[in-house]
Amino acid sequence: MTVSPNPLVLCNGATMNLVLNSNVIGTTYTWSASTTNIEGSFILSGDESDINQLVQLQDPMVVGFVTIVAIPRANNCDGDPVTIQVVVNPVPEITDVNVSAETICSNNQVAISVVGVPSGLSYTWQAVNVNGVTIVGGVTSGTSTTGNIDVTLVTTDPLVAGTIQFEITPIRNGCTGVSVVTPVITVNPIPGTPIGLPISEICSGECEFEYFSNAINDRNGVRLGSS
C-alpha cells in the first residue's frame, strides 16, 4: 500500500482527500486515527480508501496533528500497517496595522508596521488604490519577514496631492490569511521656491517710484496742461 504525500500538510479548514492505493487488485482497507488539537467531529475510524474529511483546529493558532494507521487486506490476507501523518497548520491572521503618518509631504518616507498571529509570519504587500502617487524606486509590491514596510512616496504631479493604500497578506507555512488594507495615505506636494519681483538698486534714503502726469512745469510753479 502506498500513500503520497506522507506526511500530508494542510491548512486549518482544509479537506484531507487522502487516497489509499495498492498494487494488488481488490485490496480493501481498514483504518483508525488519533488526533491532537483537532475538532471532535473528526471520524476516527473507517474502511474507505478515500479518507475525505474536513480538519478543523480546536485552537486555531496551534498546530494540529492526525495520525492514521491503515491496514490493507486482499485475498483474506492482511498487509503491513502503514502510518500516515497529517499536519494541520494554523491560518495566519493580521491583528494590527499601523502607518507612521496618514499625511506626508512628497518625497518623504512612511513606515507601515504589521502585527499578526501566530508567530513566524511573513507578509506580502502591494500598492492599491493608487492616485497620483509613485513609490521611489518603482517597486509596487514586496515581502516582509519582520512586519515592517518602509516606502518613500512622491506625487506624480508636483502641484497636486495624491493618495495610496497598501494591501497586506499574512503567510505562514504555506497557509495564507485574510488580506488587510491600510488607511488612505495622502501625499502633499512640496511648495516650490518663491519667485520674487525684480528689484533695482537704489541708494539709502531714496524712494523708487514711477510717477505719470501730464503736468507741465514752469518757473512759477506747476500748472496743468492739456492731454
PDB file of N, CA and C in Angstrom, residues 28-115:
ATOM      1  N   THR A  28      -8.790  -3.993   0.036  1.00  0.00           N
ATOM      2  CA  THR A  28      -9.654  -3.161   0.877  1.00  0.00           C
ATOM      3  C   THR A  28      -8.826  -2.663   2.059  1.00  0.00           C
ATOM      4  N   TYR A  29      -9.397  -1.725   2.800  1.00  0.00           N
ATOM      5  CA  TYR A  29      -8.619  -1.082   3.857  1.00  0.00           C
ATOM      6  C   TYR A  29      -9.471  -0.901   5.100  1.00  0.00           C
ATOM      7  N   THR A  30      -8.839  -0.991   6.232  1.00  0.00           N
ATOM      8  CA  THR A  30      -9.412  -0.505   7.487  1.00  0.00           C
ATOM      9  C   THR A  30      -8.403   0.467   8.081  1.00  0.00           C
ATOM     10  N   TRP A  31      -8.916   1.484   8.722  1.00  0.00           N
ATOM     11  CA  TRP A  31      -8.002   2.474   9.291  1.00  0.00           C
ATOM     12  C   TRP A  31      -8.573   3.029  10.589  1.00  0.00           C
ATOM     13  N   SER A  32      -7.677   3.495  11.420  1.00  0.00           N
ATOM     14  CA  SER A  32      -8.049   4.175  12.663  1.00  0.00           C
ATOM     15  C   SER A  32      -7.165   5.396  12.820  1.00  0.00           C
ATOM     16  N   ALA A  33      -7.660   6.382  13.559  1.00  0.00           N
ATOM     17  CA  ALA A  33      -6.932   7.645  13.674  1.00  0.00           C
ATOM     18  C   ALA A  33      -6.912   8.130  15.116  1.00  0.00           C
ATOM     19  N   SER A  34      -5.848   8.832  15.440  1.00  0.00           N
ATOM     20  CA  SER A  34      -5.754   9.574  16.698  1.00  0.00           C
ATOM     21  C   SER A  34      -5.437  11.023  16.348  1.00  0.00           C
ATOM     22  N   THR A  35      -5.878  11.958  17.188  1.00  0.00           N
ATOM     23  CA  THR A  35      -5.736  13.373  16.843  1.00  0.00           C
ATOM     24  C   THR A  35      -5.181  14.180  18.006  1.00  0.00           C
ATOM     25  N   THR A  36      -4.558  15.294  17.659  1.00  0.00           N
ATOM     26  CA  THR A  36      -4.112  16.294  18.634  1.00  0.00           C
ATOM     27  C   THR A  36      -4.564  17.662  18.145  1.00  0.00           C
ATOM     28  N   ASN A  37      -5.338  18.355  18.964  1.00  0.00           N
ATOM     29  CA  ASN A  37      -5.843  19.703  18.655  1.00  0.00           C
ATOM     30  C   ASN A  37      -6.708  19.719  17.389  1.00  0.00           C
ATOM     31  N   ILE A  38      -7.508  18.668  17.211  1.00  0.00           N
ATOM     32  CA  ILE A  38      -8.436  18.587  16.088  1.00  0.00           C
ATOM     33  C   ILE A  38      -9.852  18.500  16.646  1.00  0.00           C
ATOM     34  N   GLU A  39     -10.797  19.214  16.022  1.00  0.00           N
ATOM     35  CA  GLU A  39     -12.181  19.211  16.484  1.00  0.00           C
ATOM     36  C   GLU A  39     -12.740  17.790  16.587  1.00  0.00           C
ATOM     37  N   GLY A  40     -13.614  17.596  17.566  1.00  0.00           N
ATOM     38  CA  GLY A  40     -14.138  16.283  17.865  1.00  0.00           C
ATOM     39  C   GLY A  40     -15.020  15.680  16.785  1.00  0.00           C
ATOM     40  N   SER A  41     -15.414  16.468  15.788  1.00  0.00           N
ATOM     41  CA  SER A  41     -16.252  15.927  14.720  1.00  0.00           C
ATOM     42  C   SER A  41     -15.475  15.033  13.761  1.00  0.00           C
ATOM     43  N   PHE A  42     -14.162  14.975  13.914  1.00  0.00           N
ATOM     44  CA  PHE A  42     -13.337  14.157  13.028  1.00  0.00           C
ATOM     45  C   PHE A  42     -13.622  12.684  13.293  1.00  0.00           C
ATOM     46  N   ILE A  43     -13.915  11.915  12.250  1.00  0.00           N
ATOM     47  CA  ILE A  43     -14.210  10.483  12.370  1.00  0.00           C
ATOM     48  C   ILE A  43     -12.900   9.722  12.578  1.00  0.00           C
ATOM     49  N   LEU A  44     -12.859   8.860  13.585  1.00  0.00           N
ATOM     50  CA  LEU A  44     -11.609   8.232  13.996  1.00  0.00           C
ATOM     51  C   LEU A  44     -11.383   6.839  13.422  1.00  0.00           C
ATOM     52  N   SER A  45     -12.299   6.318  12.649  1.00  0.00           N
ATOM     53  CA  SER A  45     -12.068   5.000  12.051  1.00  0.00           C
ATOM     54  C   SER A  45     -12.971   4.834  10.845  1.00  0.00           C
ATOM     55  N   GLY A  46     -12.602   3.892   9.963  1.00  0.00           N
ATOM     56  CA  GLY A  46     -13.418   3.633   8.785  1.00  0.00           C
ATOM     57  C   GLY A  46     -12.792   2.582   7.902  1.00  0.00           C
ATOM     58  N   ASP A  47     -13.443   2.336   6.776  1.00  0.00           N
ATOM     59  CA  ASP A  47     -12.918   1.361   5.817  1.00  0.00           C
ATOM     60  C   ASP A  47     -12.876   1.921   4.392  1.00  0.00           C
ATOM     61  N   GLU A  48     -12.931   3.252   4.273  1.00  0.00           N
ATOM     62  CA  GLU A  48     -12.872   3.888   2.952  1.00  0.00           C
ATOM     63  C   GLU A  48     -11.430   3.908   2.426  1.00  0.00           C
ATOM     64  N   SER A  49     -11.301   3.872   1.121  1.00  0.00           N
ATOM     65  CA  SER A  49      -9.984   4.066   0.513  1.00  0.00           C
ATOM     66  C   SER A  49      -9.706   5.557   0.291  1.00  0.00           C
ATOM     67  N   ASP A  50     -10.771   6.353   0.288  1.00  0.00           N
ATOM     68  CA  ASP A  50     -10.630   7.807   0.158  1.00  0.00           C
ATOM     69  C   ASP A  50     -11.068   8.430   1.479  1.00  0.00           C
ATOM     70  N   ILE A  51     -10.086   8.817   2.285  1.00  0.00           N
ATOM     71  CA  ILE A  51     -10.383   9.426   3.590  1.00  0.00           C
ATOM     72  C   ILE A  51     -10.561  10.919   3.358  1.00  0.00           C
ATOM     73  N   ASN A  52     -11.787  11.309   3.162  1.00  0.00           N
ATOM     74  CA  ASN A  52     -12.103  12.665   2.706  1.00  0.00           C
ATOM     75  C   ASN A  52     -12.791  13.431   3.828  1.00  0.00           C
ATOM     76  N   GLN A  53     -11.976  13.913   4.776  1.00  0.00           N
ATOM     77  CA  GLN A  53     -12.535  14.587   5.948  1.00  0.00           C
ATOM     78  C   GLN A  53     -12.029  16.017   6.072  1.00  0.00           C
ATOM     79  N   LEU A  54     -12.891  16.851   6.642  1.00  0.00           N
ATOM     80  CA  LEU A  54     -12.516  18.222   6.972  1.00  0.00           C
ATOM     81  C   LEU A  54     -11.728  18.212   8.269  1.00  0.00           C
ATOM     82  N   VAL A  55     -10.615  18.958   8.300  1.00  0.00           N
ATOM     83  CA  VAL A  55      -9.821  19.067   9.526  1.00  0.00           C
ATOM     84  C   VAL A  55      -9.910  20.497  10.048  1.00  0.00           C
ATOM     85  N   GLN A  56     -10.370  20.615  11.288  1.00  0.00           N
ATOM     86  CA  GLN A  56     -10.571  21.917  11.917  1.00  0.00           C
ATOM     87  C   GLN A  56      -9.853  21.927  13.256  1.00  0.00           C
ATOM     88  N   LEU A  57      -9.013  22.923  13.466  1.00  0.00           N
ATOM     89  CA  LEU A  57      -8.254  23.014  14.714  1.00  0.00           C
ATOM     90  C   LEU A  57      -9.154  23.444  15.866  1.00  0.00           C
ATOM     91  N   GLN A  58      -8.937  22.847  17.037  1.00  0.00           N
ATOM     92  CA  GLN A  58      -9.642  23.310  18.232  1.00  0.00           C
ATOM     93  C   GLN A  58      -9.127  24.688  18.632  1.00  0.00           C
ATOM     94  N   ASP A  59      -7.825  24.837  18.721  1.00  0.00           N
ATOM     95  CA  ASP A  59      -7.195  26.136  18.942  1.00  0.00           C
ATOM     96  C   ASP A  59      -6.637  26.584  17.599  1.00  0.00           C
ATOM     97  N   PRO A  60      -7.237  27.586  16.966  1.00  0.00           N
ATOM     98  CA  PRO A  60      -6.854  27.937  15.588  1.00  0.00           C
ATOM     99  C   PRO A  60      -5.453  28.493  15.435  1.00  0.00           C
ATOM    100  N   MET A  61      -4.773  28.793  16.547  1.00  0.00           N
ATOM    101  CA  MET A  61      -3.425  29.335  16.460  1.00  0.00           C
ATOM    102  C   MET A  61      -2.345  28.325  16.841  1.00  0.00           C
ATOM    103  N   VAL A  62      -2.737  27.047  17.017  1.00  0.00           N
ATOM    104  CA  VAL A  62      -1.786  25.996  17.390  1.00  0.00           C
ATOM    105  C   VAL A  62      -1.849  24.875  16.357  1.00  0.00           C
ATOM    106  N   VAL A  63      -0.693  24.339  15.979  1.00  0.00           N
ATOM    107  CA  VAL A  63      -0.621  23.247  15.002  1.00  0.00           C
ATOM    108  C   VAL A  63      -1.362  22.018  15.530  1.00  0.00           C
ATOM    109  N   GLY A  64      -2.077  21.333  14.642  1.00  0.00           N
ATOM    110  CA  GLY A  64      -2.765  20.101  14.993  1.00  0.00           C
ATOM    111  C   GLY A  64      -2.206  18.916  14.224  1.00  0.00           C
ATOM    112  N   PHE A  65      -2.481  17.731  14.721  1.00  0.00           N
ATOM    113  CA  PHE A  65      -1.952  16.516  14.092  1.00  0.00           C
ATOM    114  C   PHE A  65      -3.025  15.437  14.019  1.00  0.00           C
ATOM    115  N   VAL A  66      -2.973  14.665  12.931  1.00  0.00           N
ATOM    116  CA  VAL A  66      -3.782  13.455  12.799  1.00  0.00           C
ATOM    117  C   VAL A  66      -2.828  12.325  12.440  1.00  0.00           C
ATOM    118  N   THR A  67      -2.902  11.230  13.194  1.00  0.00           N
ATOM    119  CA  THR A  67      -2.105  10.039  12.883  1.00  0.00           C
ATOM    120  C   THR A  67      -3.072   8.919  12.482  1.00  0.00           C
ATOM    121  N   ILE A  68      -2.914   8.437  11.272  1.00  0.00           N
ATOM    122  CA  ILE A  68      -3.788   7.391  10.745  1.00  0.00           C
ATOM    123  C   ILE A  68      -2.981   6.120  10.529  1.00  0.00           C
ATOM    124  N   VAL A  69      -3.490   5.025  11.036  1.00  0.00           N
ATOM    125  CA  VAL A  69      -2.882   3.715  10.785  1.00  0.00           C
ATOM    126  C   VAL A  69      -3.839   2.935   9.889  1.00  0.00           C
ATOM    127  N   ALA A  70      -3.376   2.640   8.685  1.00  0.00           N
ATOM    128  CA  ALA A  70      -4.210   1.926   7.703  1.00  0.00           C
ATOM    129  C   ALA A  70      -3.661   0.519   7.458  1.00  0.00           C
ATOM    130  N   ILE A  71      -4.571  -0.440   7.396  1.00  0.00           N
ATOM    131  CA  ILE A  71      -4.183  -1.830   7.152  1.00  0.00           C
ATOM    132  C   ILE A  71      -4.844  -2.298   5.851  1.00  0.00           C
ATOM    133  N   PRO A  72      -4.053  -2.696   4.874  1.00  0.00           N
ATOM    134  CA  PRO A  72      -4.623  -3.224   3.619  1.00  0.00           C
ATOM    135  C   PRO A  72      -4.976  -4.709   3.765  1.00  0.00           C
ATOM    136  N   ARG A  73      -6.002  -5.150   3.023  1.00  0.00           N
ATOM    137  CA  ARG A  73      -6.393  -6.567   3.063  1.00  0.00           C
ATOM    138  C   ARG A  73      -6.775  -7.012   1.658  1.00  0.00           C
ATOM    139  N   ALA A  74      -6.218  -8.132   1.250  1.00  0.00           N
ATOM    140  CA  ALA A  74      -6.531  -8.707  -0.058  1.00  0.00           C
ATOM    141  C   ALA A  74      -6.398 -10.219   0.021  1.00  0.00           C
ATOM    142  N   ASN A  75      -7.310 -10.921  -0.634  1.00  0.00           N
ATOM    143  CA  ASN A  75      -7.279 -12.387  -0.673  1.00  0.00           C
ATOM    144  C   ASN A  75      -7.216 -12.995   0.733  1.00  0.00           C
ATOM    145  N   ASN A  76      -7.994 -12.394   1.662  1.00  0.00           N
ATOM    146  CA  ASN A  76      -8.062 -12.857   3.054  1.00  0.00           C
ATOM    147  C   ASN A  76      -6.738 -12.745   3.806  1.00  0.00           C
ATOM    148  N   CYS A  77      -5.861 -11.908   3.274  1.00  0.00           N
ATOM    149  CA  CYS A  77      -4.574 -11.683   3.943  1.00  0.00           C
ATOM    150  C   CYS A  77      -4.417 -10.203   4.271  1.00  0.00           C
ATOM    151  N   ASP A  78      -3.933  -9.912   5.487  1.00  0.00           N
ATOM    152  CA  ASP A  78      -3.662  -8.538   5.890  1.00  0.00           C
ATOM    153  C   ASP A  78      -2.238  -8.154   5.530  1.00  0.00           C
ATOM    154  N   GLY A  79      -2.106  -6.989   4.994  1.00  0.00           N
ATOM    155  CA  GLY A  79      -0.772  -6.462   4.713  1.00  0.00           C
ATOM    156  C   GLY A  79      -0.217  -5.721   5.910  1.00  0.00           C
ATOM    157  N   ASP A  80       0.995  -5.214   5.759  1.00  0.00           N
ATOM    158  CA  ASP A  80       1.622  -4.454   6.844  1.00  0.00           C
ATOM    159  C   ASP A  80       0.887  -3.130   7.047  1.00  0.00           C
ATOM    160  N   PRO A  81       0.654  -2.753   8.299  1.00  0.00           N
ATOM    161  CA  PRO A  81       0.011  -1.458   8.545  1.00  0.00           C
ATOM    162  C   PRO A  81       0.919  -0.307   8.107  1.00  0.00           C
ATOM    163  N   VAL A  82       0.306   0.753   7.637  1.00  0.00           N
ATOM    164  CA  VAL A  82       1.035   1.951   7.205  1.00  0.00           C
ATOM    165  C   VAL A  82       0.560   3.132   8.045  1.00  0.00           C
ATOM    166  N   THR A  83       1.510   3.868   8.581  1.00  0.00           N
ATOM    167  CA  THR A  83       1.186   5.050   9.385  1.00  0.00           C
ATOM    168  C   THR A  83       1.275   6.300   8.521  1.00  0.00           C
ATOM    169  N   ILE A  84       0.223   7.086   8.575  1.00  0.00           N
ATOM    170  CA  ILE A  84       0.146   8.320   7.781  1.00  0.00           C
ATOM    171  C   ILE A  84       0.038   9.493   8.745  1.00  0.00           C
ATOM    172  N   GLN A  85       0.904  10.462   8.570  1.00  0.00           N
ATOM    173  CA  GLN A  85       0.886  11.653   9.409  1.00  0.00           C
ATOM    174  C   GLN A  85       0.237  12.815   8.652  1.00  0.00           C
ATOM    175  N   VAL A  86      -0.646  13.499   9.331  1.00  0.00           N
ATOM    176  CA  VAL A  86      -1.279  14.693   8.770  1.00  0.00           C
ATOM    177  C   VAL A  86      -0.984  15.858   9.699  1.00  0.00           C
ATOM    178  N   VAL A  87      -0.390  16.907   9.160  1.00  0.00           N
ATOM    179  CA  VAL A  87      -0.076  18.118   9.925  1.00  0.00           C
ATOM    180  C   VAL A  87      -1.039  19.215   9.487  1.00  0.00           C
ATOM    181  N   VAL A  88      -1.694  19.836  10.458  1.00  0.00           N
ATOM    182  CA  VAL A  88      -2.668  20.889  10.163  1.00  0.00           C
ATOM    183  C   VAL A  88      -2.138  22.206  10.728  1.00  0.00           C
ATOM    184  N   ASN A  89      -1.771  23.123   9.840  1.00  0.00           N
ATOM    185  CA  ASN A  89      -1.192  24.399  10.256  1.00  0.00           C
ATOM    186  C   ASN A  89      -2.259  25.469  10.430  1.00  0.00           C
ATOM    187  N   PRO A  90      -2.051  26.367  11.392  1.00  0.00           N
ATOM    188  CA  PRO A  90      -2.977  27.486  11.561  1.00  0.00           C
ATOM    189  C   PRO A  90      -2.972  28.402  10.341  1.00  0.00           C
ATOM    190  N   VAL A  91      -4.099  29.028  10.091  1.00  0.00           N
ATOM    191  CA  VAL A  91      -4.182  30.084   9.076  1.00  0.00           C
ATOM    192  C   VAL A  91      -3.801  31.393   9.761  1.00  0.00           C
ATOM    193  N   PRO A  92      -2.760  32.082   9.282  1.00  0.00           N
ATOM    194  CA  PRO A  92      -2.302  33.302   9.966  1.00  0.00           C
ATOM    195  C   PRO A  92      -3.334  34.419   9.896  1.00  0.00           C
ATOM    196  N   GLU A  93      -3.202  35.324  10.839  1.00  0.00           N
ATOM    197  CA  GLU A  93      -4.183  36.410  10.958  1.00  0.00           C
ATOM    198  C   GLU A  93      -3.477  37.706  11.338  1.00  0.00           C
ATOM    199  N   ILE A  94      -3.807  38.779  10.654  1.00  0.00           N
ATOM    200  CA  ILE A  94      -3.283  40.104  10.999  1.00  0.00           C
ATOM    201  C   ILE A  94      -4.161  40.699  12.092  1.00  0.00           C
ATOM    202  N   THR A  95      -3.521  41.121  13.175  1.00  0.00           N
ATOM    203  CA  THR A  95      -4.263  41.691  14.299  1.00  0.00           C
ATOM    204  C   THR A  95      -4.159  43.210  14.381  1.00  0.00           C
ATOM    205  N   ASP A  96      -3.135  43.777  13.745  1.00  0.00           N
ATOM    206  CA  ASP A  96      -2.974  45.237  13.839  1.00  0.00           C
ATOM    207  C   ASP A  96      -2.107  45.732  12.689  1.00  0.00           C
ATOM    208  N   VAL A  97      -2.486  46.872  12.127  1.00  0.00           N
ATOM    209  CA  VAL A  97      -1.697  47.547  11.095  1.00  0.00           C
ATOM    210  C   VAL A  97      -1.625  49.031  11.456  1.00  0.00           C
ATOM    211  N   ASN A  98      -0.417  49.564  11.475  1.00  0.00           N
ATOM    212  CA  ASN A  98      -0.223  50.984  11.767  1.00  0.00           C
ATOM    213  C   ASN A  98       0.630  51.637  10.683  1.00  0.00           C
ATOM    214  N   VAL A  99       0.295  52.885  10.367  1.00  0.00           N
ATOM    215  CA  VAL A  99       1.149  53.694   9.486  1.00  0.00           C
ATOM    216  C   VAL A  99       1.685  54.855  10.294  1.00  0.00           C
ATOM    217  N   SER A 100       2.934  55.215  10.025  1.00  0.00           N
ATOM    218  CA  SER A 100       3.575  56.267  10.817  1.00  0.00           C
ATOM    219  C   SER A 100       2.887  57.611  10.659  1.00  0.00           C
ATOM    220  N   ALA A 101       2.286  57.860   9.505  1.00  0.00           N
ATOM    221  CA  ALA A 101       1.557  59.106   9.268  1.00  0.00           C
ATOM    222  C   ALA A 101       0.587  58.885   8.116  1.00  0.00           C
ATOM    223  N   GLU A 102      -0.613  59.408   8.259  1.00  0.00           N
ATOM    224  CA  GLU A 102      -1.603  59.274   7.184  1.00  0.00           C
ATOM    225  C   GLU A 102      -1.536  60.435   6.200  1.00  0.00           C
ATOM    226  N   THR A 103      -0.742  61.469   6.539  1.00  0.00           N
ATOM    227  CA  THR A 103      -0.498  62.585   5.620  1.00  0.00           C
ATOM    228  C   THR A 103       0.982  62.916   5.664  1.00  0.00           C
ATOM    229  N   ILE A 104       1.636  62.885   4.510  1.00  0.00           N
ATOM    230  CA  ILE A 104       3.059  63.202   4.443  1.00  0.00           C
ATOM    231  C   ILE A 104       3.307  64.154   3.290  1.00  0.00           C
ATOM    232  N   CYS A 105       4.508  64.711   3.257  1.00  0.00           N
ATOM    233  CA  CYS A 105       4.926  65.544   2.138  1.00  0.00           C
ATOM    234  C   CYS A 105       5.610  64.674   1.086  1.00  0.00           C
ATOM    235  N   SER A 106       5.531  65.117  -0.133  1.00  0.00           N
ATOM    236  CA  SER A 106       6.144  64.381  -1.232  1.00  0.00           C
ATOM    237  C   SER A 106       7.631  64.150  -0.984  1.00  0.00           C
ATOM    238  N   ASN A 107       8.097  62.976  -1.355  1.00  0.00           N
ATOM    239  CA  ASN A 107       9.482  62.547  -1.203  1.00  0.00           C
ATOM    240  C   ASN A 107       9.848  62.246   0.251  1.00  0.00           C
ATOM    241  N   ASN A 108       8.833  61.993   1.080  1.00  0.00           N
ATOM    242  CA  ASN A 108       9.065  61.571   2.455  1.00  0.00           C
ATOM    243  C   ASN A 108       8.732  60.086   2.595  1.00  0.00           C
ATOM    244  N   GLN A 109       9.235  59.499   3.669  1.00  0.00           N
ATOM    245  CA  GLN A 109       9.033  58.073   3.907  1.00  0.00           C
ATOM    246  C   GLN A 109       7.853  57.841   4.846  1.00  0.00           C
ATOM    247  N   VAL A 110       7.124  56.771   4.588  1.00  0.00           N
ATOM    248  CA  VAL A 110       6.080  56.321   5.518  1.00  0.00           C
ATOM    249  C   VAL A 110       6.444  54.909   5.954  1.00  0.00           C
ATOM    250  N   ALA A 111       6.281  54.655   7.241  1.00  0.00           N
ATOM    251  CA  ALA A 111       6.606  53.344   7.809  1.00  0.00           C
ATOM    252  C   ALA A 111       5.305  52.630   8.178  1.00  0.00           C
ATOM    253  N   ILE A 112       5.161  51.414   7.692  1.00  0.00           N
ATOM    254  CA  ILE A 112       3.989  50.591   7.988  1.00  0.00           C
ATOM    255  C   ILE A 112       4.445  49.435   8.861  1.00  0.00           C
ATOM    256  N   SER A 113       3.768  49.234   9.986  1.00  0.00           N
ATOM    257  CA  SER A 113       4.095  48.114  10.872  1.00  0.00           C
ATOM    258  C   SER A 113       2.891  47.196  10.981  1.00  0.00           C
ATOM    259  N   VAL A 114       3.154  45.890  10.877  1.00  0.00           N
ATOM    260  CA  VAL A 114       2.093  44.885  10.869  1.00  0.00           C
ATOM    261  C   VAL A 114       2.348  43.883  11.987  1.00  0.00           C
ATOM    262  N   VAL A 115       1.291  43.518  12.697  1.00  0.00           N
ATOM    263  CA  VAL A 115       1.376  42.514  13.758  1.00  0.00           C
ATOM    264  C   VAL A 115       0.381  41.410  13.432  1.00  0.00           C
TER     265      VAL A 115
END
